[in-house]
Amino acid sequence: MAPAQGQFSDHSDGADSKDSAEGPPVPPAFRSAVDALRSAQLRPELEVETTRPPQRLAPHAYALEAAVVDGEDDLADGRLVLLHDPAGHDAWQGAFRLVTLVRAELEPEMAADPLLPEVCWSWLTGALDARGLSYGEAGGTVTRAGSHYFGALSARRPATQIEIRASWTPREGRGGVPDAASHLMAWGDLLCQIAGLPPSDPTDAAVVTLPQRRGPQVS
């Protein structure tokens, strides 16, 4: 397994760990949470790197993007953003928030399943629950979109993409710091599951996965 590596982002402009006169100082709780993200141990199929975080969602933000890679193919991809508002946020019911986008391309037989959105949402909550994580205020959408190709692109077969957009509040522990590393590992579990990979624990027969397939790139 490889650790998720990357530069520390103390502000929404993607700066490094040094405090900047252009923004508020970095709270110790946020710094500790980001350090935990950077040291998380993830499955080897995941390629993770830092990316520019959103600028207006919270005073402090740190973002990662990842892809599930099998040889030359990206089977699924996504982004995970850690937000922090030291003053707290009524809608979050806490000072931290995790926001994600996960996408993958589906096989036709799976795309036609009417229960697919419910199943995909259960994969997110199930990944968090399987690691014993405490969280609240979870919400999001599961979108299934189809593409049909015409003219010069008519040789391509129809494709269906599933997209999960979600956010949740990780419960804070000692020092007001959430277990960010475990939340990242749970998110990695979700990415691998939607990519169709078997669970990391082969004895867990209760986990249902999609067939392996080629997924989209993060743009």
PDB file of C-alpha atoms in Angstrom:
ATOM      1  CA  MET A   1       0.000   0.000   0.000  1.00  0.00           C
ATOM      2  CA  ALA A   2       1.176   3.507  -0.780  1.00  0.00           C
ATOM      3  CA  PRO A   3       0.624   6.606   1.359  1.00  0.00           C
ATOM      4  CA  ALA A   4      -1.301   9.528  -0.065  1.00  0.00           C
ATOM      5  CA  GLN A   5       1.374  12.136  -0.629  1.00  0.00           C
ATOM      6  CA  GLY A   6       1.205  15.822  -1.502  1.00  0.00           C
ATOM      7  CA  GLN A   7       1.929  19.336  -0.364  1.00  0.00           C
ATOM      8  CA  PHE A   8       0.040  20.782   2.571  1.00  0.00           C
ATOM      9  CA  SER A   9      -2.612  23.325   1.582  1.00  0.00           C
ATOM     10  CA  ASP A  10      -3.346  25.795   4.364  1.00  0.00           C
ATOM     11  CA  HIS A  11      -5.594  28.081   2.328  1.00  0.00           C
ATOM     12  CA  SER A  12      -7.997  27.682  -0.531  1.00  0.00           C
ATOM     13  CA  ASP A  13      -5.333  28.824  -2.971  1.00  0.00           C
ATOM     14  CA  GLY A  14      -3.323  25.625  -2.539  1.00  0.00           C
ATOM     15  CA  ALA A  15      -0.459  27.159  -0.547  1.00  0.00           C
ATOM     16  CA  ASP A  16       2.010  25.071   1.422  1.00  0.00           C
ATOM     17  CA  SER A  17       2.118  24.610   5.192  1.00  0.00           C
ATOM     18  CA  LYS A  18       3.560  28.029   5.947  1.00  0.00           C
ATOM     19  CA  ASP A  19       1.145  30.620   7.244  1.00  0.00           C
ATOM     20  CA  SER A  20       0.492  33.405   4.759  1.00  0.00           C
ATOM     21  CA  ALA A  21      -0.269  37.078   5.211  1.00  0.00           C
ATOM     22  CA  GLU A  22      -2.874  36.676   2.451  1.00  0.00           C
ATOM     23  CA  GLY A  23      -5.160  34.552   4.609  1.00  0.00           C
ATOM     24  CA  PRO A  24      -5.966  33.508   8.179  1.00  0.00           C
ATOM     25  CA  PRO A  25      -3.402  31.478  10.130  1.00  0.00           C
ATOM     26  CA  VAL A  26      -3.757  27.713   9.950  1.00  0.00           C
ATOM     27  CA  PRO A  27      -5.563  26.287  12.997  1.00  0.00           C
ATOM     28  CA  PRO A  28      -3.675  23.403  14.656  1.00  0.00           C
ATOM     29  CA  ALA A  29      -6.741  21.138  14.324  1.00  0.00           C
ATOM     30  CA  PHE A  30      -6.847  21.640  10.559  1.00  0.00           C
ATOM     31  CA  ARG A  31      -3.105  21.155  10.230  1.00  0.00           C
ATOM     32  CA  SER A  32      -3.347  17.873  12.163  1.00  0.00           C
ATOM     33  CA  ALA A  33      -6.245  16.669  10.003  1.00  0.00           C
ATOM     34  CA  VAL A  34      -4.333  17.395   6.789  1.00  0.00           C
ATOM     35  CA  ASP A  35      -1.202  15.701   8.131  1.00  0.00           C
ATOM     36  CA  ALA A  36      -3.362  12.637   8.788  1.00  0.00           C
ATOM     37  CA  LEU A  37      -4.671  12.698   5.208  1.00  0.00           C
ATOM     38  CA  ARG A  38      -1.125  12.831   3.869  1.00  0.00           C
ATOM     39  CA  SER A  39      -0.082   9.787   5.902  1.00  0.00           C
ATOM     40  CA  ALA A  40      -3.108   7.573   5.187  1.00  0.00           C
ATOM     41  CA  GLN A  41      -2.358   4.085   3.866  1.00  0.00           C
ATOM     42  CA  LEU A  42      -4.395   3.358   0.734  1.00  0.00           C
ATOM     43  CA  ARG A  43      -4.851   0.419  -1.608  1.00  0.00           C
ATOM     44  CA  PRO A  44      -2.128   0.140  -4.283  1.00  0.00           C
ATOM     45  CA  GLU A  45      -4.667   0.477  -7.110  1.00  0.00           C
ATOM     46  CA  LEU A  46      -5.310   4.078  -6.039  1.00  0.00           C
ATOM     47  CA  GLU A  47      -3.236   6.907  -7.476  1.00  0.00           C
ATOM     48  CA  VAL A  48      -3.698  10.002  -5.312  1.00  0.00           C
ATOM     49  CA  GLU A  49      -2.430  13.553  -5.635  1.00  0.00           C
ATOM     50  CA  THR A  50      -3.281  16.972  -4.288  1.00  0.00           C
ATOM     51  CA  THR A  51      -5.340  19.383  -6.338  1.00  0.00           C
ATOM     52  CA  ARG A  52      -6.483  22.985  -6.051  1.00  0.00           C
ATOM     53  CA  PRO A  53      -9.282  23.181  -3.454  1.00  0.00           C
ATOM     54  CA  PRO A  54     -12.435  25.291  -3.807  1.00  0.00           C
ATOM     55  CA  GLN A  55     -11.984  28.877  -2.652  1.00  0.00           C
ATOM     56  CA  ARG A  56     -15.241  30.026  -1.061  1.00  0.00           C
ATOM     57  CA  LEU A  57     -16.707  27.061   0.777  1.00  0.00           C
ATOM     58  CA  ALA A  58     -14.743  27.498   4.010  1.00  0.00           C
ATOM     59  CA  PRO A  59     -11.838  29.502   5.458  1.00  0.00           C
ATOM     60  CA  HIS A  60      -9.568  26.463   5.099  1.00  0.00           C
ATOM     61  CA  ALA A  61      -9.683  23.686   2.509  1.00  0.00           C
ATOM     62  CA  TYR A  62      -7.505  20.828   1.321  1.00  0.00           C
ATOM     63  CA  ALA A  63      -8.299  18.694  -1.721  1.00  0.00           C
ATOM     64  CA  LEU A  64      -7.200  15.365  -3.161  1.00  0.00           C
ATOM     65  CA  GLU A  65      -8.031  13.676  -6.439  1.00  0.00           C
ATOM     66  CA  ALA A  66      -7.647   9.979  -7.083  1.00  0.00           C
ATOM     67  CA  ALA A  67      -8.073   7.371  -9.783  1.00  0.00           C
ATOM     68  CA  VAL A  68      -8.411   3.610  -9.578  1.00  0.00           C
ATOM     69  CA  VAL A  69      -5.867   2.383 -12.108  1.00  0.00           C
ATOM     70  CA  ASP A  70      -5.622  -1.035 -13.747  1.00  0.00           C
ATOM     71  CA  GLY A  71      -2.775  -1.063 -16.261  1.00  0.00           C
ATOM     72  CA  GLU A  72      -3.593   1.618 -18.828  1.00  0.00           C
ATOM     73  CA  ASP A  73      -7.199   1.973 -17.679  1.00  0.00           C
ATOM     74  CA  ASP A  74      -8.729   4.342 -15.141  1.00  0.00           C
ATOM     75  CA  LEU A  75     -11.695   2.415 -13.726  1.00  0.00           C
ATOM     76  CA  ALA A  76     -13.056   5.224 -11.536  1.00  0.00           C
ATOM     77  CA  ASP A  77     -12.004   8.657 -10.360  1.00  0.00           C
ATOM     78  CA  GLY A  78     -12.964  11.256  -7.827  1.00  0.00           C
ATOM     79  CA  ARG A  79     -12.143  14.192  -5.609  1.00  0.00           C
ATOM     80  CA  LEU A  80     -12.243  14.537  -1.837  1.00  0.00           C
ATOM     81  CA  VAL A  81     -12.190  17.954  -0.168  1.00  0.00           C
ATOM     82  CA  LEU A  82     -11.654  18.602   3.541  1.00  0.00           C
ATOM     83  CA  LEU A  83     -13.250  21.877   4.686  1.00  0.00           C
ATOM     84  CA  HIS A  84     -12.701  23.582   8.019  1.00  0.00           C
ATOM     85  CA  ASP A  85     -14.394  26.556   9.637  1.00  0.00           C
ATOM     86  CA  PRO A  86     -12.967  27.135  13.139  1.00  0.00           C
ATOM     87  CA  ALA A  87     -16.144  29.011  14.113  1.00  0.00           C
ATOM     88  CA  GLY A  88     -18.294  26.020  13.235  1.00  0.00           C
ATOM     89  CA  HIS A  89     -21.053  25.807  10.657  1.00  0.00           C
ATOM     90  CA  ASP A  90     -24.733  25.349  11.453  1.00  0.00           C
ATOM     91  CA  ALA A  91     -25.450  23.251   8.360  1.00  0.00           C
ATOM     92  CA  TRP A  92     -22.472  20.983   9.064  1.00  0.00           C
ATOM     93  CA  GLN A  93     -23.170  20.644  12.790  1.00  0.00           C
ATOM     94  CA  GLY A  94     -19.414  20.794  13.289  1.00  0.00           C
ATOM     95  CA  ALA A  95     -16.207  22.557  12.298  1.00  0.00           C
ATOM     96  CA  PHE A  96     -15.149  20.091   9.566  1.00  0.00           C
ATOM     97  CA  ARG A  97     -16.863  18.838   6.429  1.00  0.00           C
ATOM     98  CA  LEU A  98     -15.857  16.285   3.788  1.00  0.00           C
ATOM     99  CA  VAL A  99     -17.140  16.771   0.245  1.00  0.00           C
ATOM    100  CA  THR A 100     -16.714  14.252  -2.556  1.00  0.00           C
ATOM    101  CA  LEU A 101     -17.339  13.558  -6.210  1.00  0.00           C
ATOM    102  CA  VAL A 102     -16.920   9.966  -7.449  1.00  0.00           C
ATOM    103  CA  ARG A 103     -17.465   8.800 -11.045  1.00  0.00           C
ATOM    104  CA  ALA A 104     -17.264   5.568 -12.996  1.00  0.00           C
ATOM    105  CA  GLU A 105     -18.504   4.153 -16.281  1.00  0.00           C
ATOM    106  CA  LEU A 106     -20.922   1.247 -16.023  1.00  0.00           C
ATOM    107  CA  GLU A 107     -21.474  -1.942 -17.920  1.00  0.00           C
ATOM    108  CA  PRO A 108     -24.852  -1.901 -19.746  1.00  0.00           C
ATOM    109  CA  GLU A 109     -26.419  -4.612 -17.580  1.00  0.00           C
ATOM    110  CA  MET A 110     -25.604  -2.682 -14.396  1.00  0.00           C
ATOM    111  CA  ALA A 111     -26.733   0.650 -15.816  1.00  0.00           C
ATOM    112  CA  ALA A 112     -30.246  -0.724 -16.331  1.00  0.00           C
ATOM    113  CA  ASP A 113     -30.698  -1.736 -12.677  1.00  0.00           C
ATOM    114  CA  PRO A 114     -33.470   0.499 -11.239  1.00  0.00           C
ATOM    115  CA  LEU A 115     -32.008   0.148  -7.740  1.00  0.00           C
ATOM    116  CA  LEU A 116     -28.517   1.270  -8.755  1.00  0.00           C
ATOM    117  CA  PRO A 117     -28.721   4.787  -7.210  1.00  0.00           C
ATOM    118  CA  GLU A 118     -29.806   3.373  -3.838  1.00  0.00           C
ATOM    119  CA  VAL A 119     -27.076   0.745  -3.985  1.00  0.00           C
ATOM    120  CA  CYS A 120     -24.380   3.310  -4.796  1.00  0.00           C
ATOM    121  CA  TRP A 121     -25.443   5.527  -1.906  1.00  0.00           C
ATOM    122  CA  SER A 122     -25.327   2.538   0.427  1.00  0.00           C
ATOM    123  CA  TRP A 123     -21.745   1.924  -0.706  1.00  0.00           C
ATOM    124  CA  LEU A 124     -20.759   5.344   0.610  1.00  0.00           C
ATOM    125  CA  THR A 125     -22.405   4.971   3.999  1.00  0.00           C
ATOM    126  CA  GLY A 126     -21.338   1.330   4.167  1.00  0.00           C
ATOM    127  CA  ALA A 127     -17.688   2.250   3.582  1.00  0.00           C
ATOM    128  CA  LEU A 128     -17.812   4.697   6.496  1.00  0.00           C
ATOM    129  CA  ASP A 129     -19.674   2.276   8.752  1.00  0.00           C
ATOM    130  CA  ALA A 130     -17.327  -0.611   7.919  1.00  0.00           C
ATOM    131  CA  ARG A 131     -14.423   1.371   9.395  1.00  0.00           C
ATOM    132  CA  GLY A 132     -16.401   2.237  12.500  1.00  0.00           C
ATOM    133  CA  LEU A 133     -16.438   5.954  11.722  1.00  0.00           C
ATOM    134  CA  SER A 134     -18.733   8.407  13.451  1.00  0.00           C
ATOM    135  CA  TYR A 135     -20.263  11.032  11.169  1.00  0.00           C
ATOM    136  CA  GLY A 136     -23.398  13.087  10.706  1.00  0.00           C
ATOM    137  CA  GLU A 137     -25.413  15.276   8.353  1.00  0.00           C
ATOM    138  CA  ALA A 138     -24.652  13.035   5.356  1.00  0.00           C
ATOM    139  CA  GLY A 139     -26.341  14.065   2.140  1.00  0.00           C
ATOM    140  CA  GLY A 140     -25.859  13.900  -1.583  1.00  0.00           C
ATOM    141  CA  THR A 141     -27.023  12.782  -4.984  1.00  0.00           C
ATOM    142  CA  VAL A 142     -26.453   9.771  -7.217  1.00  0.00           C
ATOM    143  CA  THR A 143     -26.787  10.547 -10.927  1.00  0.00           C
ATOM    144  CA  ARG A 144     -26.957   8.063 -13.778  1.00  0.00           C
ATOM    145  CA  ALA A 145     -26.321   9.580 -17.227  1.00  0.00           C
ATOM    146  CA  GLY A 146     -26.248   7.903 -20.644  1.00  0.00           C
ATOM    147  CA  SER A 147     -24.392   8.927 -23.801  1.00  0.00           C
ATOM    148  CA  HIS A 148     -25.213   7.857 -27.369  1.00  0.00           C
ATOM    149  CA  TYR A 149     -22.810   8.653 -30.203  1.00  0.00           C
ATOM    150  CA  PHE A 150     -23.655   9.778 -33.730  1.00  0.00           C
ATOM    151  CA  GLY A 151     -21.983  10.790 -36.975  1.00  0.00           C
ATOM    152  CA  ALA A 152     -18.206  10.456 -36.874  1.00  0.00           C
ATOM    153  CA  LEU A 153     -18.501   8.989 -33.360  1.00  0.00           C
ATOM    154  CA  SER A 154     -21.168   6.413 -34.222  1.00  0.00           C
ATOM    155  CA  ALA A 155     -18.699   3.524 -33.913  1.00  0.00           C
ATOM    156  CA  ARG A 156     -18.582   4.025 -30.174  1.00  0.00           C
ATOM    157  CA  ARG A 157     -20.964   1.944 -28.125  1.00  0.00           C
ATOM    158  CA  PRO A 158     -23.432   3.719 -25.805  1.00  0.00           C
ATOM    159  CA  ALA A 159     -21.985   4.507 -22.402  1.00  0.00           C
ATOM    160  CA  THR A 160     -23.515   5.115 -18.985  1.00  0.00           C
ATOM    161  CA  GLN A 161     -21.791   6.942 -16.159  1.00  0.00           C
ATOM    162  CA  ILE A 162     -22.650   6.896 -12.467  1.00  0.00           C
ATOM    163  CA  GLU A 163     -21.749   9.931 -10.371  1.00  0.00           C
ATOM    164  CA  ILE A 164     -21.911  10.291  -6.597  1.00  0.00           C
ATOM    165  CA  ARG A 165     -21.810  13.772  -5.104  1.00  0.00           C
ATOM    166  CA  ALA A 166     -21.910  13.748  -1.324  1.00  0.00           C
ATOM    167  CA  SER A 167     -20.797  15.444   1.857  1.00  0.00           C
ATOM    168  CA  TRP A 168     -20.740  14.510   5.524  1.00  0.00           C
ATOM    169  CA  THR A 169     -19.461  15.809   8.851  1.00  0.00           C
ATOM    170  CA  PRO A 170     -16.715  13.713  10.465  1.00  0.00           C
ATOM    171  CA  ARG A 171     -17.093  13.679  14.232  1.00  0.00           C
ATOM    172  CA  GLU A 172     -14.251  15.405  16.024  1.00  0.00           C
ATOM    173  CA  GLY A 173     -12.084  13.606  18.535  1.00  0.00           C
ATOM    174  CA  ARG A 174      -9.388  14.746  20.922  1.00  0.00           C
ATOM    175  CA  GLY A 175      -8.312  18.315  20.323  1.00  0.00           C
ATOM    176  CA  GLY A 176     -11.243  18.857  17.967  1.00  0.00           C
ATOM    177  CA  VAL A 177      -9.546  16.795  15.243  1.00  0.00           C
ATOM    178  CA  PRO A 178     -11.514  14.214  13.192  1.00  0.00           C
ATOM    179  CA  ASP A 179     -10.023  10.878  12.151  1.00  0.00           C
ATOM    180  CA  ALA A 180      -9.301  12.215   8.675  1.00  0.00           C
ATOM    181  CA  ALA A 181      -7.043   9.318   7.665  1.00  0.00           C
ATOM    182  CA  SER A 182      -9.766   6.725   8.279  1.00  0.00           C
ATOM    183  CA  HIS A 183     -12.304   8.807   6.380  1.00  0.00           C
ATOM    184  CA  LEU A 184      -9.887   8.971   3.438  1.00  0.00           C
ATOM    185  CA  MET A 185      -9.378   5.204   3.571  1.00  0.00           C
ATOM    186  CA  ALA A 186     -13.150   4.673   3.595  1.00  0.00           C
ATOM    187  CA  TRP A 187     -13.427   6.971   0.581  1.00  0.00           C
ATOM    188  CA  GLY A 188     -10.734   4.898  -1.126  1.00  0.00           C
ATOM    189  CA  ASP A 189     -12.790   1.785  -0.385  1.00  0.00           C
ATOM    190  CA  LEU A 190     -15.769   3.441  -2.098  1.00  0.00           C
ATOM    191  CA  LEU A 191     -13.697   4.319  -5.174  1.00  0.00           C
ATOM    192  CA  CYS A 192     -12.420   0.763  -5.494  1.00  0.00           C
ATOM    193  CA  GLN A 193     -15.900  -0.664  -4.998  1.00  0.00           C
ATOM    194  CA  ILE A 194     -17.508   1.501  -7.672  1.00  0.00           C
ATOM    195  CA  ALA A 195     -14.592   0.568  -9.963  1.00  0.00           C
ATOM    196  CA  GLY A 196     -15.556  -3.088  -9.634  1.00  0.00           C
ATOM    197  CA  LEU A 197     -12.542  -4.239  -7.635  1.00  0.00           C
ATOM    198  CA  PRO A 198     -12.941  -6.946  -5.008  1.00  0.00           C
ATOM    199  CA  PRO A 199     -12.863  -5.789  -1.384  1.00  0.00           C
ATOM    200  CA  SER A 200      -9.456  -5.550   0.256  1.00  0.00           C
ATOM    201  CA  ASP A 201     -10.619  -8.191   2.725  1.00  0.00           C
ATOM    202  CA  PRO A 202     -11.450 -11.212   0.502  1.00  0.00           C
ATOM    203  CA  THR A 203     -13.414 -12.837   3.340  1.00  0.00           C
ATOM    204  CA  ASP A 204     -16.057 -10.075   3.219  1.00  0.00           C
ATOM    205  CA  ALA A 205     -18.614 -11.826   1.052  1.00  0.00           C
ATOM    206  CA  ALA A 206     -21.310  -9.251   1.880  1.00  0.00           C
ATOM    207  CA  VAL A 207     -19.733  -6.625  -0.385  1.00  0.00           C
ATOM    208  CA  VAL A 208     -21.198  -6.450  -3.878  1.00  0.00           C
ATOM    209  CA  THR A 209     -19.045  -4.897  -6.613  1.00  0.00           C
ATOM    210  CA  LEU A 210     -19.590  -3.799 -10.182  1.00  0.00           C
ATOM    211  CA  PRO A 211     -17.841  -5.592 -13.060  1.00  0.00           C
ATOM    212  CA  GLN A 212     -14.500  -4.045 -13.954  1.00  0.00           C
ATOM    213  CA  ARG A 213     -14.676  -1.412 -16.688  1.00  0.00           C
ATOM    214  CA  ARG A 214     -12.957   1.658 -18.034  1.00  0.00           C
ATOM    215  CA  GLY A 215     -13.982   4.869 -16.283  1.00  0.00           C
ATOM    216  CA  PRO A 216     -13.666   8.590 -17.025  1.00  0.00           C
ATOM    217  CA  GLN A 217     -10.782  10.862 -16.215  1.00  0.00           C
ATOM    218  CA  VAL A 218     -11.154  13.698 -13.710  1.00  0.00           C
ATOM    219  CA  SER A 219     -11.284  16.946 -15.673  1.00  0.00           C
TER     220      SER A 219
END
